[in-house]
Coordinates of C-alpha atoms and ligand atoms in Angstrom, one line a residue:
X1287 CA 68.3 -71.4 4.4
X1288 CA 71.1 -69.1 2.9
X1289 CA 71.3 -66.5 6.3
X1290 CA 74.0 -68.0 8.2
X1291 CA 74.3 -64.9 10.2
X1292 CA 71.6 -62.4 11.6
X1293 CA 72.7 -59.2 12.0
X1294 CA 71.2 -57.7 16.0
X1295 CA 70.7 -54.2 16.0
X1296 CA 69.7 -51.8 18.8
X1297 CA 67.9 -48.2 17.8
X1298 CA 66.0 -45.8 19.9
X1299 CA 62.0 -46.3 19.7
X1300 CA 61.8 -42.3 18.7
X1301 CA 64.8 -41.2 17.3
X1302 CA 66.3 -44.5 15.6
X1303 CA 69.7 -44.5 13.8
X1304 CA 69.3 -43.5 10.2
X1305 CA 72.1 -45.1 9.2
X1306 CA 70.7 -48.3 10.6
X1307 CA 67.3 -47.5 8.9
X1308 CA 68.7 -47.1 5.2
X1309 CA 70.7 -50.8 6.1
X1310 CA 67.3 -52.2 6.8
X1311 CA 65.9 -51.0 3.1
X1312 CA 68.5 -51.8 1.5
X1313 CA 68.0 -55.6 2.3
X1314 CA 64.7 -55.4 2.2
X1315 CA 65.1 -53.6 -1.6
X1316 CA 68.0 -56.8 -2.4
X1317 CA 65.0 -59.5 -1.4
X1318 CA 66.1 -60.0 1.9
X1319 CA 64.1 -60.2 5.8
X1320 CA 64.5 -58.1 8.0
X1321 CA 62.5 -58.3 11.6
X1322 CA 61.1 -55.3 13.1
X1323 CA 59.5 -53.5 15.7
X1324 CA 55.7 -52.5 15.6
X1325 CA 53.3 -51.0 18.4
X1326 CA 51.5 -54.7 18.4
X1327 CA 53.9 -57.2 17.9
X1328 CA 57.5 -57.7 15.9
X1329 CA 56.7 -58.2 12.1
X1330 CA 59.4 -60.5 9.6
X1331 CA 59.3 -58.0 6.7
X1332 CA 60.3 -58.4 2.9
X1333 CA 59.5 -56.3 0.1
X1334 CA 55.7 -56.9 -0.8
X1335 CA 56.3 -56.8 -4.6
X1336 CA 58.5 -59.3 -4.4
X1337 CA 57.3 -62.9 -4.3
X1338 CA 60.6 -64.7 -4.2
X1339 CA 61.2 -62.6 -0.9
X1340 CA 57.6 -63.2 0.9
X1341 CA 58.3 -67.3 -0.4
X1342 CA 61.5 -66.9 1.7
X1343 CA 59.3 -65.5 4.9
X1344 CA 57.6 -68.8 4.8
X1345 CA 60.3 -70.6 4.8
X1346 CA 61.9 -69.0 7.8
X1347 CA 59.1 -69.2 9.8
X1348 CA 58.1 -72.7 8.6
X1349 CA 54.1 -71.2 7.8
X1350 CA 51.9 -73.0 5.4
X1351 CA 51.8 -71.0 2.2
X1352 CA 48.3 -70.3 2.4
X1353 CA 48.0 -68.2 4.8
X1354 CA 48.5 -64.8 3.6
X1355 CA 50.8 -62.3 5.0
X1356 CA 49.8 -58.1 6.0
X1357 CA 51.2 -55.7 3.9
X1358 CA 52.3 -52.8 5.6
X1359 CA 53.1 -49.3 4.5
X1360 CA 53.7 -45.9 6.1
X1361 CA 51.1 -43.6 4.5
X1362 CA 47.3 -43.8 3.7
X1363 CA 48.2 -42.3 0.2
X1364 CA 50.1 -45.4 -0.8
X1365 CA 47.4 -47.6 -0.2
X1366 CA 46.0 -46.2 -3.7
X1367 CA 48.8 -48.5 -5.5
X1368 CA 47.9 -51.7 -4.0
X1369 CA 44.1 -51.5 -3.2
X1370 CA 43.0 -48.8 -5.5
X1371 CA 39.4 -49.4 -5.1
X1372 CA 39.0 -49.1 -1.4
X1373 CA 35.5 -48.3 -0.2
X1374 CA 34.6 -44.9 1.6
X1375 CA 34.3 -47.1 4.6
X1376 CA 37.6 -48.7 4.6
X1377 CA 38.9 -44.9 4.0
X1378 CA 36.9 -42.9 7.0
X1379 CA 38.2 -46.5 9.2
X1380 CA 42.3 -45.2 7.4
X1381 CA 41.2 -41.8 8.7
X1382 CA 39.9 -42.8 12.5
X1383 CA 42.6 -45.7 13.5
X1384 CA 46.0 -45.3 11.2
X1385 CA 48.8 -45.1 12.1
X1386 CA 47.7 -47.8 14.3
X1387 CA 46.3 -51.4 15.5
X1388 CA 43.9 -52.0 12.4
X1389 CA 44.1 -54.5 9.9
X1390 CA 41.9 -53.9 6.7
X1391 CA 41.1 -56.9 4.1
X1392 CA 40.7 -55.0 0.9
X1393 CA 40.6 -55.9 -2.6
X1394 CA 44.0 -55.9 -4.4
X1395 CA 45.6 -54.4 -7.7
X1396 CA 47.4 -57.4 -10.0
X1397 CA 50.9 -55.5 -8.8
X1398 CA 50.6 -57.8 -5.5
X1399 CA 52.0 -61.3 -5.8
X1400 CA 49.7 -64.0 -5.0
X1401 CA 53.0 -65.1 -2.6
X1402 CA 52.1 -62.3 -0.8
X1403 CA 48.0 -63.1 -0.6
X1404 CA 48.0 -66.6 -0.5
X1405 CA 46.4 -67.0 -4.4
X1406 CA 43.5 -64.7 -2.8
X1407 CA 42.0 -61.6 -4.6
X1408 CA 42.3 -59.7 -1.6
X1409 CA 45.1 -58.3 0.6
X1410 CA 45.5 -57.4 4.0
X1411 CA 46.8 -53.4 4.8
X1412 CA 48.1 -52.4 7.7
X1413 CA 49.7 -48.8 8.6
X1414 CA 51.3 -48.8 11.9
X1415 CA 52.1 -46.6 14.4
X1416 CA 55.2 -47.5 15.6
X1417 CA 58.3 -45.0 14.5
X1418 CA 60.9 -47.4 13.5
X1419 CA 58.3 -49.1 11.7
X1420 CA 56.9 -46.6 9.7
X1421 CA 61.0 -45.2 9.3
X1422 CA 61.6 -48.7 8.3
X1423 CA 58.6 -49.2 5.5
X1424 CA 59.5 -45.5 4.2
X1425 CA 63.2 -46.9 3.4
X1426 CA 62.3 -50.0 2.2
X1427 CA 60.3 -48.8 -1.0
X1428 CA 57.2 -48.3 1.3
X1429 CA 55.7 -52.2 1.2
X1430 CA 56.5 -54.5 3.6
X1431 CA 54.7 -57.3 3.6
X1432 CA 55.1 -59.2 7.0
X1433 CA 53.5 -61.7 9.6
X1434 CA 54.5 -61.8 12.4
X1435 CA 58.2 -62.1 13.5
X1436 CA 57.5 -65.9 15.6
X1437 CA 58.4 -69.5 14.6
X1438 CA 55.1 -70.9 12.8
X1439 CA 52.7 -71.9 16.0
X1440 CA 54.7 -70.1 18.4
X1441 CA 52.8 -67.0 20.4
X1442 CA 53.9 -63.8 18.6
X1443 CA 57.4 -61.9 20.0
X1444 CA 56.7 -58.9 22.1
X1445 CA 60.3 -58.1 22.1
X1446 CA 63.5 -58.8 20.1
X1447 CA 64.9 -61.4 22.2
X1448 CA 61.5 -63.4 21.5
X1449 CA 62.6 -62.9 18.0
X1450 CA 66.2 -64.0 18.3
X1451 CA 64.9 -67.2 19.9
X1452 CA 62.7 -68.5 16.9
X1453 CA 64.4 -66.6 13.9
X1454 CA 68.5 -66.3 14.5
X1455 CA 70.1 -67.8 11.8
X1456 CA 67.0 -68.0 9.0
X1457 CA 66.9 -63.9 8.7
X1458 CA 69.4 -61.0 8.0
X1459 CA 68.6 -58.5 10.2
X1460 CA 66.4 -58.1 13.4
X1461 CA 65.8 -54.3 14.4
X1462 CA 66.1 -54.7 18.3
X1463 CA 63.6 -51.0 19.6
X1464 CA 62.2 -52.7 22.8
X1465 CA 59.1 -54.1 23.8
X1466 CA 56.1 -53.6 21.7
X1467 CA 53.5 -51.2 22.8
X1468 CA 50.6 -53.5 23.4
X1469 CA 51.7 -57.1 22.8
X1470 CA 48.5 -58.2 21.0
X1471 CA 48.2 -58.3 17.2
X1472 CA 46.3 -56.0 15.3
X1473 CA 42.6 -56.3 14.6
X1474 CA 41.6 -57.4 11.4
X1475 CA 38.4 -56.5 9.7
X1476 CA 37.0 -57.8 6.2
X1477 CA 35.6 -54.7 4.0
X1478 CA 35.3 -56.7 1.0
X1479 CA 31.5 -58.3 2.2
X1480 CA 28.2 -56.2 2.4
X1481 CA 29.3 -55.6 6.5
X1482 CA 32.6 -55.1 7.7
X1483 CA 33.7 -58.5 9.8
X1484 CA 35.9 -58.6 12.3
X1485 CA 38.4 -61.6 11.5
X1486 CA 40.6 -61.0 14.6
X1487 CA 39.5 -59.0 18.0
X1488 CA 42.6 -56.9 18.8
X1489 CA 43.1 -53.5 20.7
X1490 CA 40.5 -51.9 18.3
X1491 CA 37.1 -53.2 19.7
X1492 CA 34.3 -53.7 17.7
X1493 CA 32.4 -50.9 19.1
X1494 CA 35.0 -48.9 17.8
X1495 CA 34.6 -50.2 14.3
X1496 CA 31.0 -49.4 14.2
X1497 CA 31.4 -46.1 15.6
X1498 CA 32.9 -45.4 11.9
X1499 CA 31.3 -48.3 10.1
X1500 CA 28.4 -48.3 10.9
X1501 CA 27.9 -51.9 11.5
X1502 CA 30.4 -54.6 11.8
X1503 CA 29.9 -58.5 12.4
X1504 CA 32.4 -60.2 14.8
X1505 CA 33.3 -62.8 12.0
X1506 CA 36.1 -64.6 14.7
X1507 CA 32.9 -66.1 16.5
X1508 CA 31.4 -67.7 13.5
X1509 CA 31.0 -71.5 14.6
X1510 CA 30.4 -74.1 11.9
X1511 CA 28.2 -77.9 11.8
X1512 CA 30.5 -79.1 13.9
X1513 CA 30.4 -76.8 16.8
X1514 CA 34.1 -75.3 15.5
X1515 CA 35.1 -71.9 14.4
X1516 CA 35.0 -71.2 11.2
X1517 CA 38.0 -69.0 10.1
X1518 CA 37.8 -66.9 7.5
X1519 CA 41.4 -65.4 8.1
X1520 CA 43.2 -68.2 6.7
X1521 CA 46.3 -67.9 9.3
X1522 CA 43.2 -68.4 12.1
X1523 CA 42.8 -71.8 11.4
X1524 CA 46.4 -73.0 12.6
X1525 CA 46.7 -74.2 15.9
X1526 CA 48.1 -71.1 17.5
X1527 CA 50.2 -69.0 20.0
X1528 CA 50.2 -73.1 21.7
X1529 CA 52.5 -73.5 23.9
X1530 CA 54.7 -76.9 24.2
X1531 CA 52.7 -78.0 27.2
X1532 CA 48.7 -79.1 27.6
X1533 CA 47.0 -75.9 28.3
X1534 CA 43.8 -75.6 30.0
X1535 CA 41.4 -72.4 30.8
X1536 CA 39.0 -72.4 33.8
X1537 CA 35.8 -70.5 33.9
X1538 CA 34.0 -69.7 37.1
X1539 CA 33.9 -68.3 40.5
X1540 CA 37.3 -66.9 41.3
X1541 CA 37.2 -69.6 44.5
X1542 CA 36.0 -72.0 42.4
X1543 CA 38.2 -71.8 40.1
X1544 CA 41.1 -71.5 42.1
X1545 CA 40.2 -74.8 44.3
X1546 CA 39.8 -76.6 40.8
X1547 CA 43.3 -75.5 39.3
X1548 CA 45.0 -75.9 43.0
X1549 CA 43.3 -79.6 43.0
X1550 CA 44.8 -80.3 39.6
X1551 CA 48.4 -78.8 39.8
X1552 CA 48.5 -81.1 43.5
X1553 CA 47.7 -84.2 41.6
X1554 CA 50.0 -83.3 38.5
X1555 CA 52.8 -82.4 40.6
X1556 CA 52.3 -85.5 42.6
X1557 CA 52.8 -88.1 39.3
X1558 CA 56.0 -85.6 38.9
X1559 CA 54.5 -83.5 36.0
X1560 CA 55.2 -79.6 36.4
X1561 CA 52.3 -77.4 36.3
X1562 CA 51.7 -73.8 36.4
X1563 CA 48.9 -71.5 36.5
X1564 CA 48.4 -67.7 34.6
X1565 CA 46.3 -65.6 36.8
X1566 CA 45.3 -62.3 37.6
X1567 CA 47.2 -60.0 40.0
X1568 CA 44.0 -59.6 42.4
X1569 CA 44.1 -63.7 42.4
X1570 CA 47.5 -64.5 42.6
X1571 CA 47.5 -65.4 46.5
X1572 CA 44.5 -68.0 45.8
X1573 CA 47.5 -70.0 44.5
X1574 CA 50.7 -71.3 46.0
X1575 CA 53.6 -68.9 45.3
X1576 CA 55.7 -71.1 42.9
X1577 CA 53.3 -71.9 40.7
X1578 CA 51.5 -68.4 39.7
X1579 CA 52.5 -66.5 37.1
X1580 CA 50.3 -63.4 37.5
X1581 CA 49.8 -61.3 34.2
X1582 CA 48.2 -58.0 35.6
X1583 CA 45.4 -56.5 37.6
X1584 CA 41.7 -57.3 36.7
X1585 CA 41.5 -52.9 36.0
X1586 CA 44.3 -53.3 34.0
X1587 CA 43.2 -55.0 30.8
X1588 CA 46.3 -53.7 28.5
X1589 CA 48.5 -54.5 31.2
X1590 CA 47.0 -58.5 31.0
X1591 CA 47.7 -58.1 27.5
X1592 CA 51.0 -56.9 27.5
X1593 CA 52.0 -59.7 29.0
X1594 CA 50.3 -62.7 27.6
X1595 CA 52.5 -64.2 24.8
X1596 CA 55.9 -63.3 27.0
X1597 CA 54.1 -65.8 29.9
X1598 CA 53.1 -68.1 27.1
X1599 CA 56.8 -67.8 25.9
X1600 CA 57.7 -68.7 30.0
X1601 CA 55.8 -71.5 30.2
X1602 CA 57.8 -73.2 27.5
X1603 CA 61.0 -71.9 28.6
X1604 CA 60.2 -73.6 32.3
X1605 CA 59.0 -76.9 30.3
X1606 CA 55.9 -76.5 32.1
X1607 CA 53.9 -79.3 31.2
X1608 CA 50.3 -78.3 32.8
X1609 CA 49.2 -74.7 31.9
X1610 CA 45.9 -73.9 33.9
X1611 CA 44.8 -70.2 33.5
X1612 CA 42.0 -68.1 34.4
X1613 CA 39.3 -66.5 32.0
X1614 CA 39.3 -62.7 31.6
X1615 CA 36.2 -60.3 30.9
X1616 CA 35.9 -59.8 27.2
X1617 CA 34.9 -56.1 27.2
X1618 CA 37.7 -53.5 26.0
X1619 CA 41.0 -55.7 24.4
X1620 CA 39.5 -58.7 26.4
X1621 CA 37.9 -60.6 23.6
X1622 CA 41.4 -60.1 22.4
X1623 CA 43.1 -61.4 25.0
X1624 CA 40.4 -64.3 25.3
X1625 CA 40.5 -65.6 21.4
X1626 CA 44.0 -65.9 21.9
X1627 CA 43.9 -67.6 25.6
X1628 CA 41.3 -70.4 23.4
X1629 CA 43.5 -70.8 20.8
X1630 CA 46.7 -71.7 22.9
X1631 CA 44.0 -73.9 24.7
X1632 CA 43.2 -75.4 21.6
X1633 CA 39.5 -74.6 22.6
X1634 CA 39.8 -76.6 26.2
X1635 CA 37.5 -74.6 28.8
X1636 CA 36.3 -76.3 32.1
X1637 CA 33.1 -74.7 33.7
X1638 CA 33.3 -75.0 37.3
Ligands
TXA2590 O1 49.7 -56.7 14.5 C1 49.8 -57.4 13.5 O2 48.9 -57.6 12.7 C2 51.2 -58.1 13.3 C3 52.2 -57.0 13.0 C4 53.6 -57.5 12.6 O3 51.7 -56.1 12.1 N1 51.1 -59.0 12.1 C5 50.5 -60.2 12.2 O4 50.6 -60.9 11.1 O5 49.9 -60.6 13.2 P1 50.2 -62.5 11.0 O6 50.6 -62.9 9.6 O7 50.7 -63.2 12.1 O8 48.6 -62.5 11.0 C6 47.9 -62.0 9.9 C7 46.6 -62.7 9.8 C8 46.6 -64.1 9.5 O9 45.7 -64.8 10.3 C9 46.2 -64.2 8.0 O10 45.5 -65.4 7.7 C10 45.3 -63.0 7.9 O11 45.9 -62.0 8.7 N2 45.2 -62.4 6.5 C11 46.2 -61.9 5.8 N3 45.7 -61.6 4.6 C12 44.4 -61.9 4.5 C13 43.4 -61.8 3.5 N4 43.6 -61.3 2.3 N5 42.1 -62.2 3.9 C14 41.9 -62.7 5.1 N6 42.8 -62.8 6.1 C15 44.1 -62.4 5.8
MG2591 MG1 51.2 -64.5 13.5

């Protein structure tokens, strides 16, 4: 890696620094990375049509070099250069949900490097909503391609400290404008196959798709022979948002399931293992103070959200080596919440 030193930089969500903006372009023009904010998670950026600097993003983050990255830019028009044959679906979904949470998989002009798209004939758009994003793409030639801004395998950084923790050192510039919005990444839907399928729940539901789809297939709960997903996002396949310790979900009765995780973290805890259990707010006193972390109230779903990957990110921090958690309803950003709660299970669910 040839960043010794990563340049921190504070900016106003709304009104960031110009000066601090035209910095950011200007590495990202030279081939550089630059992390930055956006209303899901924080993105690691480099110039799109560049594939020397997307090889570098791999590098930093230590991701396989299959899994393709998003490509984001800061106005619909500019989509015409690197998917020039969008469908009037994929448009009327631009028109309904950007600037915001939506991924689209679309098919892509030669102009995008296969660095970029993993070899595939396809690329991945995304126009967000967050200010110093969008100022950020605008001065950076308007394509950024960028996954998100975590360590390969880590859960995905919510704010620019999360970002300093994986990434110091191995980019040149983190743009520090708070916590993101909604702390879950975007959703991504497919509109190169006869229905639009969703690769990744996020804060756009599925109902919402088909409001302005039509139809839409939730492609995330495909399950193959052998009873396991099958991902057709590449990047879904990795084990995921995992945290360092054995984590476990419980599904049930709220009693229930409470007597089941209290049973385990007194017989963990016993053997001198630490243990720990995400819950909800309305649930929290089912469990012994010093070992609930609560992550919102049940009518709350965004705030559960919010603060998934940052208790994740906790556990780890506490070297927790038990993670129990609770299930959530998977109506609204819940089957969001819930396909990332499985993945940094690695699939383990008890029923009780
Ligand atoms: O909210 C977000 O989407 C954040 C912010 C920074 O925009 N980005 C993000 O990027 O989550 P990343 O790289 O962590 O996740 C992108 C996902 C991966 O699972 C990847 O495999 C999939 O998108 N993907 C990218 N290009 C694709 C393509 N052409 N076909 C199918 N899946 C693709
Ligand atoms: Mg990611």
């Amino acid at each position: 890696m040839n960043v010794s030193r990563t340049k921190v930089v504070q900016v106003d969500k709304d009104e960031p620094d110009e000066r601090i903006i035209k910095e950011a372009g200007e590495l990202i023009k030279a081939g550089g990375l630059v992390a930055f904010p956006t209303e899901t998670v924080y993105g690691l950026g480099a110039n799109a049509f560049d594939g020397r600097a997307a090889k570098k993003i791999y590098a930093a983050k230590g991701r396989p070099s299959d899994n393709p990255l998003i490509v984001h830019i800061a106005s619909v028009a500019e989509l015409e250069r690197i998917a020039p044959r969008a469908s009037e679906r994929a448009m009327l979904l631009a028109q309904e949900y950007w600037p915001g949470p939506l991924t689209m998989i679309l098919r892509k002009a030669d102009i995008v490097p296969n660095e970029v798209t993993g070899g595939l004939e396809t690329v991945a758009v995304r126009l967000p909503k967050h200010e110093v994003a969008r100022r950020f793409i605008a001065a950076s030639g308007g394509y950024v391609a960028a996954p998100s801004a975590n360590l390969s395998g880590r859960p995905s950084p919510t704010k620019a400290a999360h970002v300093v923790e994986d990434l110091f050192g191995r980019v040149d510039m983190i743009i520090d404008a708070g916590e993101a919005d909604i702390g879950l990444e975007s959703t991504i839907v497919d509109l190169t196959t006869d229905i639009p399928a969703i690769l990744r729940p996020g804060y756009i539901t599925t109902d919402q798709i088909r409001r302005i789809a039509g139809e839409a297939a939730e492609g995330f709960r495909a399950i193959g022979a052998d009873g396991g997903a099958v991902p057709k996002a590449p990047g879904m396949k990795y084990r995921h948002y995992a945290p360092k310790g054995e984590m476990t979900l419980v599904e049930g009765d709220a009693k229930k399931v409470a007597e089941f995780i209290n049973g385990a973290i007194a017989k963990k805890t016993r053997l001198g293992e630490s243990a720990a259990v995400l819950c909800s707010e309305e649930n929290k006193a089912l469990y012994e103070e010093a070992y609930a972390l609560p992550l919102g109230s049940l009518k709350d779903d965004d705030e559960i959200a919010f603060h998934l990957f940052g208790a994740l990110r906790a556990m780890d921090e506490k070297g927790v080596c038990h993670i129990y958690s609770e299930t959530f309803d998977t109506k609204r950003i819940g089957a969001a919440i819930m396909n990332r709660l499985l993945k940094a299970a690695g699939n383990r669910v008890v029923q009780v």
